[in-house]
Amino acid sequence: MTGRRWTVDDLSIVNPIDHIRRNPRMYLGTDSADGALLAERLAADLIFLNALPVSIDRGAGWWIVAAGEDWLAGETDISRAFAISRPFPERDANDMHAEILLTAFAAAVATCTSSGWKWILAPEPAPDFPAITPSSAGRIVAFRLRE
């Protein structure tokens, strides 16, 4: 039995965010994303990483997930942590961190530590953005879904 011979022409580059958007069931277990599900998924990651305490809040259309520890402290490029599929083998061999899910399904995403806010997905702060001050050691992620 002879197998097919693969060549470089058989390869294609897949944009992970586009793939996640086209296949929400594969990544979320449902056909559509909602804020509660995305916040819950991120909070579950943070609990697993022991970035406690973890809280979820909602106001003016924004979902806010706050952690007592900065789980991204070792990242040199915070934007990249939200843009690529990062494996999460500590939890499961085929799992990934949830930050990319926010980038795939939200209209705006921002994160902050005591050093200030960084916008991941949106050119500038929205007028309805909640006034939040992070704790000295933690990290906050705020996101708003597409309307």
mmCIF file with all atom_site columns, C-alpha atoms in Angstrom:
data_model
loop_
_atom_site.group_PDB
_atom_site.id
_atom_site.type_symbol
_atom_site.label_atom_id
_atom_site.label_alt_id
_atom_site.label_comp_id
_atom_site.label_asym_id
_atom_site.label_entity_id
_atom_site.label_seq_id
_atom_site.pdbx_PDB_ins_code
_atom_site.Cartn_x
_atom_site.Cartn_y
_atom_site.Cartn_z
_atom_site.occupancy
_atom_site.B_iso_or_equiv
_atom_site.pdbx_formal_charge
_atom_site.auth_seq_id
_atom_site.auth_comp_id
_atom_site.auth_asym_id
_atom_site.auth_atom_id
_atom_site.pdbx_PDB_model_num
ATOM 1   C CA . MET A 1 1   ? 0.000   0.000  0.000  1.00 0.00 ? 1   MET A CA 1
ATOM 2   C CA . THR A 1 2   ? 1.448   3.307  -1.029 1.00 0.00 ? 2   THR A CA 1
ATOM 3   C CA . GLY A 1 3   ? 0.484   6.509  0.701  1.00 0.00 ? 3   GLY A CA 1
ATOM 4   C CA . ARG A 1 4   ? -0.004  9.941  -0.707 1.00 0.00 ? 4   ARG A CA 1
ATOM 5   C CA . ARG A 1 5   ? 3.123   12.057 -0.924 1.00 0.00 ? 5   ARG A CA 1
ATOM 6   C CA . TRP A 1 6   ? 2.626   15.478 0.588  1.00 0.00 ? 6   TRP A CA 1
ATOM 7   C CA . THR A 1 7   ? 4.442   18.521 -0.742 1.00 0.00 ? 7   THR A CA 1
ATOM 8   C CA . VAL A 1 8   ? 4.808   22.095 0.392  1.00 0.00 ? 8   VAL A CA 1
ATOM 9   C CA . ASP A 1 9   ? 1.959   22.977 -2.014 1.00 0.00 ? 9   ASP A CA 1
ATOM 10  C CA . ASP A 1 10  ? -0.401  20.959 0.206  1.00 0.00 ? 10  ASP A CA 1
ATOM 11  C CA . LEU A 1 11  ? 0.225   23.261 3.176  1.00 0.00 ? 11  LEU A CA 1
ATOM 12  C CA . SER A 1 12  ? -1.708  26.399 3.965  1.00 0.00 ? 12  SER A CA 1
ATOM 13  C CA . ILE A 1 13  ? -1.441  28.967 6.721  1.00 0.00 ? 13  ILE A CA 1
ATOM 14  C CA . VAL A 1 14  ? -4.534  29.233 8.876  1.00 0.00 ? 14  VAL A CA 1
ATOM 15  C CA . ASN A 1 15  ? -5.313  32.431 10.751 1.00 0.00 ? 15  ASN A CA 1
ATOM 16  C CA . PRO A 1 16  ? -6.201  31.124 14.231 1.00 0.00 ? 16  PRO A CA 1
ATOM 17  C CA . ILE A 1 17  ? -8.671  33.905 15.037 1.00 0.00 ? 17  ILE A CA 1
ATOM 18  C CA . ASP A 1 18  ? -10.564 33.389 11.773 1.00 0.00 ? 18  ASP A CA 1
ATOM 19  C CA . HIS A 1 19  ? -10.604 29.643 12.383 1.00 0.00 ? 19  HIS A CA 1
ATOM 20  C CA . ILE A 1 20  ? -12.026 30.122 15.885 1.00 0.00 ? 20  ILE A CA 1
ATOM 21  C CA . ARG A 1 21  ? -14.719 32.489 14.578 1.00 0.00 ? 21  ARG A CA 1
ATOM 22  C CA . ARG A 1 22  ? -15.753 29.998 11.888 1.00 0.00 ? 22  ARG A CA 1
ATOM 23  C CA . ASN A 1 23  ? -15.773 27.068 14.341 1.00 0.00 ? 23  ASN A CA 1
ATOM 24  C CA . PRO A 1 24  ? -17.125 28.274 17.696 1.00 0.00 ? 24  PRO A CA 1
ATOM 25  C CA . ARG A 1 25  ? -18.472 24.837 18.616 1.00 0.00 ? 25  ARG A CA 1
ATOM 26  C CA . MET A 1 26  ? -14.954 23.407 18.432 1.00 0.00 ? 26  MET A CA 1
ATOM 27  C CA . TYR A 1 27  ? -13.614 26.011 20.880 1.00 0.00 ? 27  TYR A CA 1
ATOM 28  C CA . LEU A 1 28  ? -16.636 26.879 23.028 1.00 0.00 ? 28  LEU A CA 1
ATOM 29  C CA . GLY A 1 29  ? -18.868 23.833 22.820 1.00 0.00 ? 29  GLY A CA 1
ATOM 30  C CA . THR A 1 30  ? -21.704 25.966 21.439 1.00 0.00 ? 30  THR A CA 1
ATOM 31  C CA . ASP A 1 31  ? -22.587 27.638 18.156 1.00 0.00 ? 31  ASP A CA 1
ATOM 32  C CA . SER A 1 32  ? -22.242 31.196 19.432 1.00 0.00 ? 32  SER A CA 1
ATOM 33  C CA . ALA A 1 33  ? -20.248 33.129 21.989 1.00 0.00 ? 33  ALA A CA 1
ATOM 34  C CA . ASP A 1 34  ? -21.798 35.158 24.754 1.00 0.00 ? 34  ASP A CA 1
ATOM 35  C CA . GLY A 1 35  ? -20.144 37.329 27.370 1.00 0.00 ? 35  GLY A CA 1
ATOM 36  C CA . ALA A 1 36  ? -20.921 35.059 30.298 1.00 0.00 ? 36  ALA A CA 1
ATOM 37  C CA . LEU A 1 37  ? -19.376 32.054 28.559 1.00 0.00 ? 37  LEU A CA 1
ATOM 38  C CA . LEU A 1 38  ? -16.208 33.950 27.596 1.00 0.00 ? 38  LEU A CA 1
ATOM 39  C CA . ALA A 1 39  ? -15.819 35.464 31.077 1.00 0.00 ? 39  ALA A CA 1
ATOM 40  C CA . GLU A 1 40  ? -16.379 32.055 32.644 1.00 0.00 ? 40  GLU A CA 1
ATOM 41  C CA . ARG A 1 41  ? -13.787 30.443 30.380 1.00 0.00 ? 41  ARG A CA 1
ATOM 42  C CA . LEU A 1 42  ? -11.158 33.081 31.245 1.00 0.00 ? 42  LEU A CA 1
ATOM 43  C CA . ALA A 1 43  ? -11.982 32.876 34.960 1.00 0.00 ? 43  ALA A CA 1
ATOM 44  C CA . ALA A 1 44  ? -11.627 29.079 34.866 1.00 0.00 ? 44  ALA A CA 1
ATOM 45  C CA . ASP A 1 45  ? -8.127  29.499 33.406 1.00 0.00 ? 45  ASP A CA 1
ATOM 46  C CA . LEU A 1 46  ? -7.228  31.951 36.162 1.00 0.00 ? 46  LEU A CA 1
ATOM 47  C CA . ILE A 1 47  ? -8.503  29.660 38.895 1.00 0.00 ? 47  ILE A CA 1
ATOM 48  C CA . PHE A 1 48  ? -6.478  26.799 37.427 1.00 0.00 ? 48  PHE A CA 1
ATOM 49  C CA . LEU A 1 49  ? -3.391  29.080 37.351 1.00 0.00 ? 49  LEU A CA 1
ATOM 50  C CA . ASN A 1 50  ? -4.044  30.052 40.989 1.00 0.00 ? 50  ASN A CA 1
ATOM 51  C CA . ALA A 1 51  ? -4.273  33.759 40.075 1.00 0.00 ? 51  ALA A CA 1
ATOM 52  C CA . LEU A 1 52  ? -6.682  34.222 42.966 1.00 0.00 ? 52  LEU A CA 1
ATOM 53  C CA . PRO A 1 53  ? -8.922  35.859 43.924 1.00 0.00 ? 53  PRO A CA 1
ATOM 54  C CA . VAL A 1 54  ? -10.859 35.963 40.637 1.00 0.00 ? 54  VAL A CA 1
ATOM 55  C CA . SER A 1 55  ? -13.988 38.021 40.070 1.00 0.00 ? 55  SER A CA 1
ATOM 56  C CA . ILE A 1 56  ? -16.369 38.640 37.186 1.00 0.00 ? 56  ILE A CA 1
ATOM 57  C CA . ASP A 1 57  ? -18.433 41.794 36.880 1.00 0.00 ? 57  ASP A CA 1
ATOM 58  C CA . ARG A 1 58  ? -20.588 43.392 34.224 1.00 0.00 ? 58  ARG A CA 1
ATOM 59  C CA . GLY A 1 59  ? -21.466 47.002 33.585 1.00 0.00 ? 59  GLY A CA 1
ATOM 60  C CA . ALA A 1 60  ? -22.521 49.201 30.650 1.00 0.00 ? 60  ALA A CA 1
ATOM 61  C CA . GLY A 1 61  ? -22.129 46.289 28.240 1.00 0.00 ? 61  GLY A CA 1
ATOM 62  C CA . TRP A 1 62  ? -18.616 45.452 29.429 1.00 0.00 ? 62  TRP A CA 1
ATOM 63  C CA . TRP A 1 63  ? -17.515 42.204 31.038 1.00 0.00 ? 63  TRP A CA 1
ATOM 64  C CA . ILE A 1 64  ? -14.712 42.607 33.578 1.00 0.00 ? 64  ILE A CA 1
ATOM 65  C CA . VAL A 1 65  ? -12.596 39.676 34.756 1.00 0.00 ? 65  VAL A CA 1
ATOM 66  C CA . ALA A 1 66  ? -10.175 40.557 37.540 1.00 0.00 ? 66  ALA A CA 1
ATOM 67  C CA . ALA A 1 67  ? -7.470  38.418 39.109 1.00 0.00 ? 67  ALA A CA 1
ATOM 68  C CA . GLY A 1 68  ? -5.426  39.017 42.237 1.00 0.00 ? 68  GLY A CA 1
ATOM 69  C CA . GLU A 1 69  ? -2.289  37.887 40.423 1.00 0.00 ? 69  GLU A CA 1
ATOM 70  C CA . ASP A 1 70  ? -0.961  38.899 37.003 1.00 0.00 ? 70  ASP A CA 1
ATOM 71  C CA . TRP A 1 71  ? -1.042  35.592 35.134 1.00 0.00 ? 71  TRP A CA 1
ATOM 72  C CA . LEU A 1 72  ? 0.613   37.241 32.105 1.00 0.00 ? 72  LEU A CA 1
ATOM 73  C CA . ALA A 1 73  ? 3.524   38.770 34.043 1.00 0.00 ? 73  ALA A CA 1
ATOM 74  C CA . GLY A 1 74  ? 6.098   36.687 32.153 1.00 0.00 ? 74  GLY A CA 1
ATOM 75  C CA . GLU A 1 75  ? 4.832   37.669 28.699 1.00 0.00 ? 75  GLU A CA 1
ATOM 76  C CA . THR A 1 76  ? 7.033   40.117 26.798 1.00 0.00 ? 76  THR A CA 1
ATOM 77  C CA . ASP A 1 77  ? 4.244   41.077 24.371 1.00 0.00 ? 77  ASP A CA 1
ATOM 78  C CA . ILE A 1 78  ? 0.822   41.178 26.026 1.00 0.00 ? 78  ILE A CA 1
ATOM 79  C CA . SER A 1 79  ? -0.959  41.744 22.699 1.00 0.00 ? 79  SER A CA 1
ATOM 80  C CA . ARG A 1 80  ? 0.528   38.489 21.397 1.00 0.00 ? 80  ARG A CA 1
ATOM 81  C CA . ALA A 1 81  ? -0.956  36.552 24.339 1.00 0.00 ? 81  ALA A CA 1
ATOM 82  C CA . PHE A 1 82  ? -4.394  37.581 23.046 1.00 0.00 ? 82  PHE A CA 1
ATOM 83  C CA . ALA A 1 83  ? -3.585  36.971 19.362 1.00 0.00 ? 83  ALA A CA 1
ATOM 84  C CA . ILE A 1 84  ? -2.161  33.455 19.231 1.00 0.00 ? 84  ILE A CA 1
ATOM 85  C CA . SER A 1 85  ? -3.390  30.067 20.307 1.00 0.00 ? 85  SER A CA 1
ATOM 86  C CA . ARG A 1 86  ? -1.223  29.304 23.339 1.00 0.00 ? 86  ARG A CA 1
ATOM 87  C CA . PRO A 1 87  ? -1.218  25.653 24.451 1.00 0.00 ? 87  PRO A CA 1
ATOM 88  C CA . PHE A 1 88  ? -2.377  24.920 28.006 1.00 0.00 ? 88  PHE A CA 1
ATOM 89  C CA . PRO A 1 89  ? -0.947  21.393 28.535 1.00 0.00 ? 89  PRO A CA 1
ATOM 90  C CA . GLU A 1 90  ? -0.974  21.810 32.320 1.00 0.00 ? 90  GLU A CA 1
ATOM 91  C CA . ARG A 1 91  ? -4.767  21.523 32.155 1.00 0.00 ? 91  ARG A CA 1
ATOM 92  C CA . ASP A 1 92  ? -5.183  19.166 29.191 1.00 0.00 ? 92  ASP A CA 1
ATOM 93  C CA . ALA A 1 93  ? -3.048  17.951 26.312 1.00 0.00 ? 93  ALA A CA 1
ATOM 94  C CA . ASN A 1 94  ? -5.282  19.641 23.709 1.00 0.00 ? 94  ASN A CA 1
ATOM 95  C CA . ASP A 1 95  ? -6.357  22.732 25.661 1.00 0.00 ? 95  ASP A CA 1
ATOM 96  C CA . MET A 1 96  ? -5.428  26.363 25.022 1.00 0.00 ? 96  MET A CA 1
ATOM 97  C CA . HIS A 1 97  ? -5.515  29.596 26.990 1.00 0.00 ? 97  HIS A CA 1
ATOM 98  C CA . ALA A 1 98  ? -8.751  31.590 26.698 1.00 0.00 ? 98  ALA A CA 1
ATOM 99  C CA . GLU A 1 99  ? -7.391  35.053 25.850 1.00 0.00 ? 99  GLU A CA 1
ATOM 100 C CA . ILE A 1 100 ? -7.551  34.386 22.086 1.00 0.00 ? 100 ILE A CA 1
ATOM 101 C CA . LEU A 1 101 ? -11.267 33.603 22.419 1.00 0.00 ? 101 LEU A CA 1
ATOM 102 C CA . LEU A 1 102 ? -11.869 37.183 23.539 1.00 0.00 ? 102 LEU A CA 1
ATOM 103 C CA . THR A 1 103 ? -10.005 38.503 20.515 1.00 0.00 ? 103 THR A CA 1
ATOM 104 C CA . ALA A 1 104 ? -12.015 36.210 18.232 1.00 0.00 ? 104 ALA A CA 1
ATOM 105 C CA . PHE A 1 105 ? -15.479 37.073 19.537 1.00 0.00 ? 105 PHE A CA 1
ATOM 106 C CA . ALA A 1 106 ? -15.341 40.503 21.197 1.00 0.00 ? 106 ALA A CA 1
ATOM 107 C CA . ALA A 1 107 ? -15.607 43.953 19.639 1.00 0.00 ? 107 ALA A CA 1
ATOM 108 C CA . ALA A 1 108 ? -13.211 45.478 22.168 1.00 0.00 ? 108 ALA A CA 1
ATOM 109 C CA . VAL A 1 109 ? -10.692 44.021 24.617 1.00 0.00 ? 109 VAL A CA 1
ATOM 110 C CA . ALA A 1 110 ? -8.451  45.830 27.077 1.00 0.00 ? 110 ALA A CA 1
ATOM 111 C CA . THR A 1 111 ? -6.242  44.677 29.907 1.00 0.00 ? 111 THR A CA 1
ATOM 112 C CA . CYS A 1 112 ? -4.483  46.459 32.725 1.00 0.00 ? 112 CYS A CA 1
ATOM 113 C CA . THR A 1 113 ? -2.146  46.152 35.647 1.00 0.00 ? 113 THR A CA 1
ATOM 114 C CA . SER A 1 114 ? -1.067  48.846 38.069 1.00 0.00 ? 114 SER A CA 1
ATOM 115 C CA . SER A 1 115 ? 0.989   50.340 35.213 1.00 0.00 ? 115 SER A CA 1
ATOM 116 C CA . GLY A 1 116 ? -2.149  51.188 33.212 1.00 0.00 ? 116 GLY A CA 1
ATOM 117 C CA . TRP A 1 117 ? -4.471  50.035 30.451 1.00 0.00 ? 117 TRP A CA 1
ATOM 118 C CA . LYS A 1 118 ? -3.446  48.396 27.185 1.00 0.00 ? 118 LYS A CA 1
ATOM 119 C CA . TRP A 1 119 ? -5.960  48.125 24.373 1.00 0.00 ? 119 TRP A CA 1
ATOM 120 C CA . ILE A 1 120 ? -5.787  44.756 22.648 1.00 0.00 ? 120 ILE A CA 1
ATOM 121 C CA . LEU A 1 121 ? -8.744  45.079 20.302 1.00 0.00 ? 121 LEU A CA 1
ATOM 122 C CA . ALA A 1 122 ? -10.025 48.620 19.704 1.00 0.00 ? 122 ALA A CA 1
ATOM 123 C CA . PRO A 1 123 ? -8.192  51.733 18.678 1.00 0.00 ? 123 PRO A CA 1
ATOM 124 C CA . GLU A 1 124 ? -8.984  53.768 21.801 1.00 0.00 ? 124 GLU A CA 1
ATOM 125 C CA . PRO A 1 125 ? -11.077 53.718 24.967 1.00 0.00 ? 125 PRO A CA 1
ATOM 126 C CA . ALA A 1 126 ? -14.809 53.773 24.365 1.00 0.00 ? 126 ALA A CA 1
ATOM 127 C CA . PRO A 1 127 ? -16.856 56.539 26.001 1.00 0.00 ? 127 PRO A CA 1
ATOM 128 C CA . ASP A 1 128 ? -18.805 53.955 28.024 1.00 0.00 ? 128 ASP A CA 1
ATOM 129 C CA . PHE A 1 129 ? -15.664 52.210 29.283 1.00 0.00 ? 129 PHE A CA 1
ATOM 130 C CA . PRO A 1 130 ? -15.975 51.574 33.026 1.00 0.00 ? 130 PRO A CA 1
ATOM 131 C CA . ALA A 1 131 ? -13.658 53.420 35.408 1.00 0.00 ? 131 ALA A CA 1
ATOM 132 C CA . ILE A 1 132 ? -11.616 50.626 36.985 1.00 0.00 ? 132 ILE A CA 1
ATOM 133 C CA . THR A 1 133 ? -8.412  50.785 38.971 1.00 0.00 ? 133 THR A CA 1
ATOM 134 C CA . PRO A 1 134 ? -6.425  47.554 39.239 1.00 0.00 ? 134 PRO A CA 1
ATOM 135 C CA . SER A 1 135 ? -4.870  46.266 42.418 1.00 0.00 ? 135 SER A CA 1
ATOM 136 C CA . SER A 1 136 ? -1.103  46.510 42.728 1.00 0.00 ? 136 SER A CA 1
ATOM 137 C CA . ALA A 1 137 ? -0.387  42.848 41.907 1.00 0.00 ? 137 ALA A CA 1
ATOM 138 C CA . GLY A 1 138 ? -3.265  41.766 39.720 1.00 0.00 ? 138 GLY A CA 1
ATOM 139 C CA . ARG A 1 139 ? -4.525  42.036 36.162 1.00 0.00 ? 139 ARG A CA 1
ATOM 140 C CA . ILE A 1 140 ? -7.921  42.979 34.788 1.00 0.00 ? 140 ILE A CA 1
ATOM 141 C CA . VAL A 1 141 ? -9.370  42.128 31.393 1.00 0.00 ? 141 VAL A CA 1
ATOM 142 C CA . ALA A 1 142 ? -12.381 44.030 30.097 1.00 0.00 ? 142 ALA A CA 1
ATOM 143 C CA . PHE A 1 143 ? -14.250 43.111 26.936 1.00 0.00 ? 143 PHE A CA 1
ATOM 144 C CA . ARG A 1 144 ? -17.414 44.006 25.090 1.00 0.00 ? 144 ARG A CA 1
ATOM 145 C CA . LEU A 1 145 ? -19.134 41.802 22.533 1.00 0.00 ? 145 LEU A CA 1
ATOM 146 C CA . ARG A 1 146 ? -20.048 42.794 19.005 1.00 0.00 ? 146 ARG A CA 1
ATOM 147 C CA . GLU A 1 147 ? -23.551 44.239 18.738 1.00 0.00 ? 147 GLU A CA 1
#
